[in-house]
Coordinates of C-alpha atoms in Angstrom, one line a residue:
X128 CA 15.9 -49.9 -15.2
X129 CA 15.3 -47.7 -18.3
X130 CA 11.4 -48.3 -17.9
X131 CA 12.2 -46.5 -14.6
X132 CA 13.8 -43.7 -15.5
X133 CA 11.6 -43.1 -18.6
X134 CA 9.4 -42.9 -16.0
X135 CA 10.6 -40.5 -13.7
X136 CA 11.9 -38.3 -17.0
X137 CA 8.0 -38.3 -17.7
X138 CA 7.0 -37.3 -14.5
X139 CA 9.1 -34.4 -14.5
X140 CA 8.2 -33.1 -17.8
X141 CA 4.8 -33.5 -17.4
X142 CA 4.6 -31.7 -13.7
X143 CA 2.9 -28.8 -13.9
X144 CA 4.4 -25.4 -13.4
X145 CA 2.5 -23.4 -10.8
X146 CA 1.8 -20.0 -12.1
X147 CA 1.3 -17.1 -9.5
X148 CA -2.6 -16.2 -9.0
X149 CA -3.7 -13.1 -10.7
X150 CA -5.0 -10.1 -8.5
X151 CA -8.7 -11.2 -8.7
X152 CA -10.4 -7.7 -8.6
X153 CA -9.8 -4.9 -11.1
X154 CA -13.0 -3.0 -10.5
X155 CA -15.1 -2.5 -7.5
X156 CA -18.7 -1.3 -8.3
X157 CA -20.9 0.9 -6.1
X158 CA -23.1 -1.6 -3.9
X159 CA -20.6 -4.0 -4.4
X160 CA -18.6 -5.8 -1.8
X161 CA -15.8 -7.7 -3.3
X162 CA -12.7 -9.8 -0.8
X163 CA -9.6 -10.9 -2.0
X164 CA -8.5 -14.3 0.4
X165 CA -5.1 -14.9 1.6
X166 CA -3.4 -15.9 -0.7
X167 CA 0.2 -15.0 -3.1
X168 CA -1.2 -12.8 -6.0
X169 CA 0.7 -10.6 -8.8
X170 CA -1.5 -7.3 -9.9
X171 CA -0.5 -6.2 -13.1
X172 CA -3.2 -3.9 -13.6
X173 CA -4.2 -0.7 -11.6
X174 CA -7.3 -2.0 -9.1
X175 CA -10.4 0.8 -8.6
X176 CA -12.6 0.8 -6.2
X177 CA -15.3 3.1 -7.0
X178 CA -17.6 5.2 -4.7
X179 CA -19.9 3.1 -2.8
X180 CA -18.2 0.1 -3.5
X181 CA -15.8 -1.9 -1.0
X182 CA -12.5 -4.3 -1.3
X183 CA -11.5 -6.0 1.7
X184 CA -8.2 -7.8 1.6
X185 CA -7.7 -10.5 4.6
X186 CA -4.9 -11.2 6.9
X187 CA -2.1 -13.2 4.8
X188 CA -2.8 -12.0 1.1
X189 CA 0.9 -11.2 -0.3
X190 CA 0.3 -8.9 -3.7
X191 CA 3.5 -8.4 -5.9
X192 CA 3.2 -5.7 -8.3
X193 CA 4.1 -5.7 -11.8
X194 CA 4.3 -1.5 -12.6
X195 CA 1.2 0.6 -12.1
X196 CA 1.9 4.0 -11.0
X197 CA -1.4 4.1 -8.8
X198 CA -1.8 0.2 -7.4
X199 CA -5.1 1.2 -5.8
X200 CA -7.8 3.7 -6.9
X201 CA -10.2 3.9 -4.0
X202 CA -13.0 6.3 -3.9
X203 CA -15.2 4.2 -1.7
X204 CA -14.1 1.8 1.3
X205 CA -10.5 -0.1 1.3
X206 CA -10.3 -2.3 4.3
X207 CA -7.0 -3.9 5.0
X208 CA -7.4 -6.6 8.0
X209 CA -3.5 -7.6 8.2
X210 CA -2.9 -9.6 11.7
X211 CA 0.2 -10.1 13.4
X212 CA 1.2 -13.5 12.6
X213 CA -0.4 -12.8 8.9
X214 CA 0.5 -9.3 7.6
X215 CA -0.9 -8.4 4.2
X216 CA 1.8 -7.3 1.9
X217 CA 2.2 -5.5 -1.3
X218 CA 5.8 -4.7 -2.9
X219 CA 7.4 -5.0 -6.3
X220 CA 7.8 -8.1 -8.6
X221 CA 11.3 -8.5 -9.2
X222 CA 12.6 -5.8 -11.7
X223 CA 9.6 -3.6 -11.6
X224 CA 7.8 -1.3 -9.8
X225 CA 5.0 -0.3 -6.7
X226 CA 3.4 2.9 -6.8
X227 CA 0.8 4.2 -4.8
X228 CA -1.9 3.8 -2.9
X229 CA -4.4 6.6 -3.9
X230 CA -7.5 7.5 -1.9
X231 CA -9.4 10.6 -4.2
X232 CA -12.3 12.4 -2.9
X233 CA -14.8 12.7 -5.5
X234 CA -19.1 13.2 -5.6
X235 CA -19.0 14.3 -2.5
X236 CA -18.1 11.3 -1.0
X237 CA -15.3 10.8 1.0
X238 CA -12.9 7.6 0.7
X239 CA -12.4 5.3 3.3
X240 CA -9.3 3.4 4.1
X241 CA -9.1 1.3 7.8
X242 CA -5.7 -0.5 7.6
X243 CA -4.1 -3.0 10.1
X244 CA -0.6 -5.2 9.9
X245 CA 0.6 -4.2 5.8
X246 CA 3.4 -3.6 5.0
X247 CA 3.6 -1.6 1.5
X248 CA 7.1 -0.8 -0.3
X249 CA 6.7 2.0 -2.9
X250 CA 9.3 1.9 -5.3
X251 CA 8.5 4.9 -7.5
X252 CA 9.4 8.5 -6.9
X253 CA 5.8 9.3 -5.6
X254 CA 3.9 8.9 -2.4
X255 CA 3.1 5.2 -1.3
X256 CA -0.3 6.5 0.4
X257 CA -2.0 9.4 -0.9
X258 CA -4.8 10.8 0.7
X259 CA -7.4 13.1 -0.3
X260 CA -10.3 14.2 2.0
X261 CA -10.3 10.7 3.2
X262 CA -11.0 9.2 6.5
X263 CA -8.6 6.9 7.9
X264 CA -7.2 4.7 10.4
X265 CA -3.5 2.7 9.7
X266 CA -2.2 0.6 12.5
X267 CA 0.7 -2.0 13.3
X268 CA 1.9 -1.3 9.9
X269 CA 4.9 -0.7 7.4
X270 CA 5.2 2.2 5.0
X271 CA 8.1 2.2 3.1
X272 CA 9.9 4.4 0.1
X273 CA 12.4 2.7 -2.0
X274 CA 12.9 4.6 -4.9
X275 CA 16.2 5.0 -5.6
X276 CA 16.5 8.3 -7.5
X277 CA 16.2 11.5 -6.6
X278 CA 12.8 13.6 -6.5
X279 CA 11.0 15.9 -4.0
X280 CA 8.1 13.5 -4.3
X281 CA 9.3 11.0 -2.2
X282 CA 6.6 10.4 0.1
X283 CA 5.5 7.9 3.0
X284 CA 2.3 9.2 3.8
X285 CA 0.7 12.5 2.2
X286 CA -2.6 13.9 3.4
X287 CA -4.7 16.0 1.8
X288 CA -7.6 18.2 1.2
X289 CA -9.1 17.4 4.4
X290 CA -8.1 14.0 5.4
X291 CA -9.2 13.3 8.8
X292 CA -7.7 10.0 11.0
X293 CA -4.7 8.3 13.2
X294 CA -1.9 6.4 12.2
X295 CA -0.9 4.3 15.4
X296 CA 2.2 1.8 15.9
X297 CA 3.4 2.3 12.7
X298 CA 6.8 3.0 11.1
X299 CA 7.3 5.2 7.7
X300 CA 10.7 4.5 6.3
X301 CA 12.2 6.8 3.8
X302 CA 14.7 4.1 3.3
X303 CA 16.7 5.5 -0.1
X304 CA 20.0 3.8 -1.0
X305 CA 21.4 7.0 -0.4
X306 CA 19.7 8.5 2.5
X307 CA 20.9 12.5 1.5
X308 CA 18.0 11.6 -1.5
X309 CA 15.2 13.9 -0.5
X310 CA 12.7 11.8 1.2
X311 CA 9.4 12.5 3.8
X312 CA 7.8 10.6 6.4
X313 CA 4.4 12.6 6.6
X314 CA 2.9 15.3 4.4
X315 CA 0.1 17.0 6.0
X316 CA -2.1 19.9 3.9
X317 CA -4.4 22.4 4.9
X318 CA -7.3 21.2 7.3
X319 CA -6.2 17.8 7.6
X320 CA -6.4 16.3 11.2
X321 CA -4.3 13.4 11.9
X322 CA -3.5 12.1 15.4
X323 CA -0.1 9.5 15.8
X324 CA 0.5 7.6 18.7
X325 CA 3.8 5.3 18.9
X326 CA 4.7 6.3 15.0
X327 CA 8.6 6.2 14.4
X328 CA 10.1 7.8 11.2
X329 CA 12.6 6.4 10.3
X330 CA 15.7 7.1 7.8
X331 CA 14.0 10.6 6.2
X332 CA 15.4 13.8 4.6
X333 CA 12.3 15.7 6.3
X334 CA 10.0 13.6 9.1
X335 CA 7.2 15.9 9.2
X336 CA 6.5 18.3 6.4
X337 CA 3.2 20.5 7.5
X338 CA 2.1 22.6 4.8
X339 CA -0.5 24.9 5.9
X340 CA -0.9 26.5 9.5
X341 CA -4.3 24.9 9.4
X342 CA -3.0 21.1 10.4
X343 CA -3.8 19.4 13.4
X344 CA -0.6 17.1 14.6
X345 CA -0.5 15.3 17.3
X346 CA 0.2 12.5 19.3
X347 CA 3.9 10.8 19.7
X348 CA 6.5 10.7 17.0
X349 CA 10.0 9.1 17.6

């Protein structure tokens, strides 16, 4: 009997502890095509993806974040391919915090970002998806603001510079603690285009904040 539990004692001691799978790209090259599987990941680090390079994140990756302001950098092509049954998700490790998703135009080159089924909880007082002169298309997805103090920056979606694309079946959620916390759904800037078709906002100070009489809305809102 105590050969027995000295071996069961060893067992547990010796088990391994599974540790949570980095983020396995920090830097995406021009030329380069890099995928990150489905899979549960922790990014740690900001993640750029430079002009002329490409990240593609498949249906079912889960990426907790452990504090960068900006969680993507992406001046070339970001491809989200979320599905229904297997969303891709990014949101904050316990105790920390999810920033942004940044698109900047730069060399001339304008960003791409094609996004289907994520669902992305900011936590920060900043915008969960900035985008500059970028092309887009989100769909069937979750865009959510939780920070919980107060600031004007508090942003689901902000266009700028030019951004051109549709946002379809979506929801952007102010969702604050405190909903009198200023919070907006959708920033659009000066000679950005963006068309919306079945897009609900959802628990916001200010839906739809258009900032220049240049902007082209349009489509359904609820």
């Amino acid at each position: 009997m105590r050969s027995f539990f000295a071996l069961v004692l060893a067992l547990v001691v010796c088990a391994p502890v599974m540790a949570q799978t980095p983020f396995p790209v920090r830097n995406v090259v021009s030329g380069q095509v890099a995928t990150v599987p489905k899979g549960d990941y922790l990014l740690t680090v900001q993640c750029n993806i430079q002009a002329g390079g490409k990240l593609v994140i498949d249906a079912g990756a889960s990426i907790k974040v452990d504090g960068p302001g900006i969680v993507f950098n992406n001046r070339g092509v970001l491809e989200i391919n979320g599905t229904e049954s297997d969303p891709v998700s990014v949101y904050a490790d316990a105790g920390k915090s999810c920033g942004t998703l940044f698109c900047p135009w730069a060399s001339g080159q304008r960003p791409q970002l094609l996004v289907s089924h994520l669902n992305w909880t900011s936590t920060v007082n900043a915008n969960c998806l900035f985008l500059q002169a970028t092309d887009f298309t989100i769909t069937d997805s979750t865009i959510t603001n939780r920070a919980s103090t107060t600031a004007a920056s508090r942003v689901c979606v902000s266009l700028n510079s030019g951004s051109i694309g549709t946002i379809s079946a979506s929801t952007l959620d102010g969702c604050s603690p405190e909903i009198t916390k200023p919070s907006k759904g959708l920033v659009v800037n000066r000679d950005d285009v963006v068309d919306l078709f079945n897009v609900v906002i959802n628990r916001t100070t200010e839906p739809v904040d258009i900032n220049k009489a240049s902007a082209l809305v349009s489509g359904s809102i609820e």
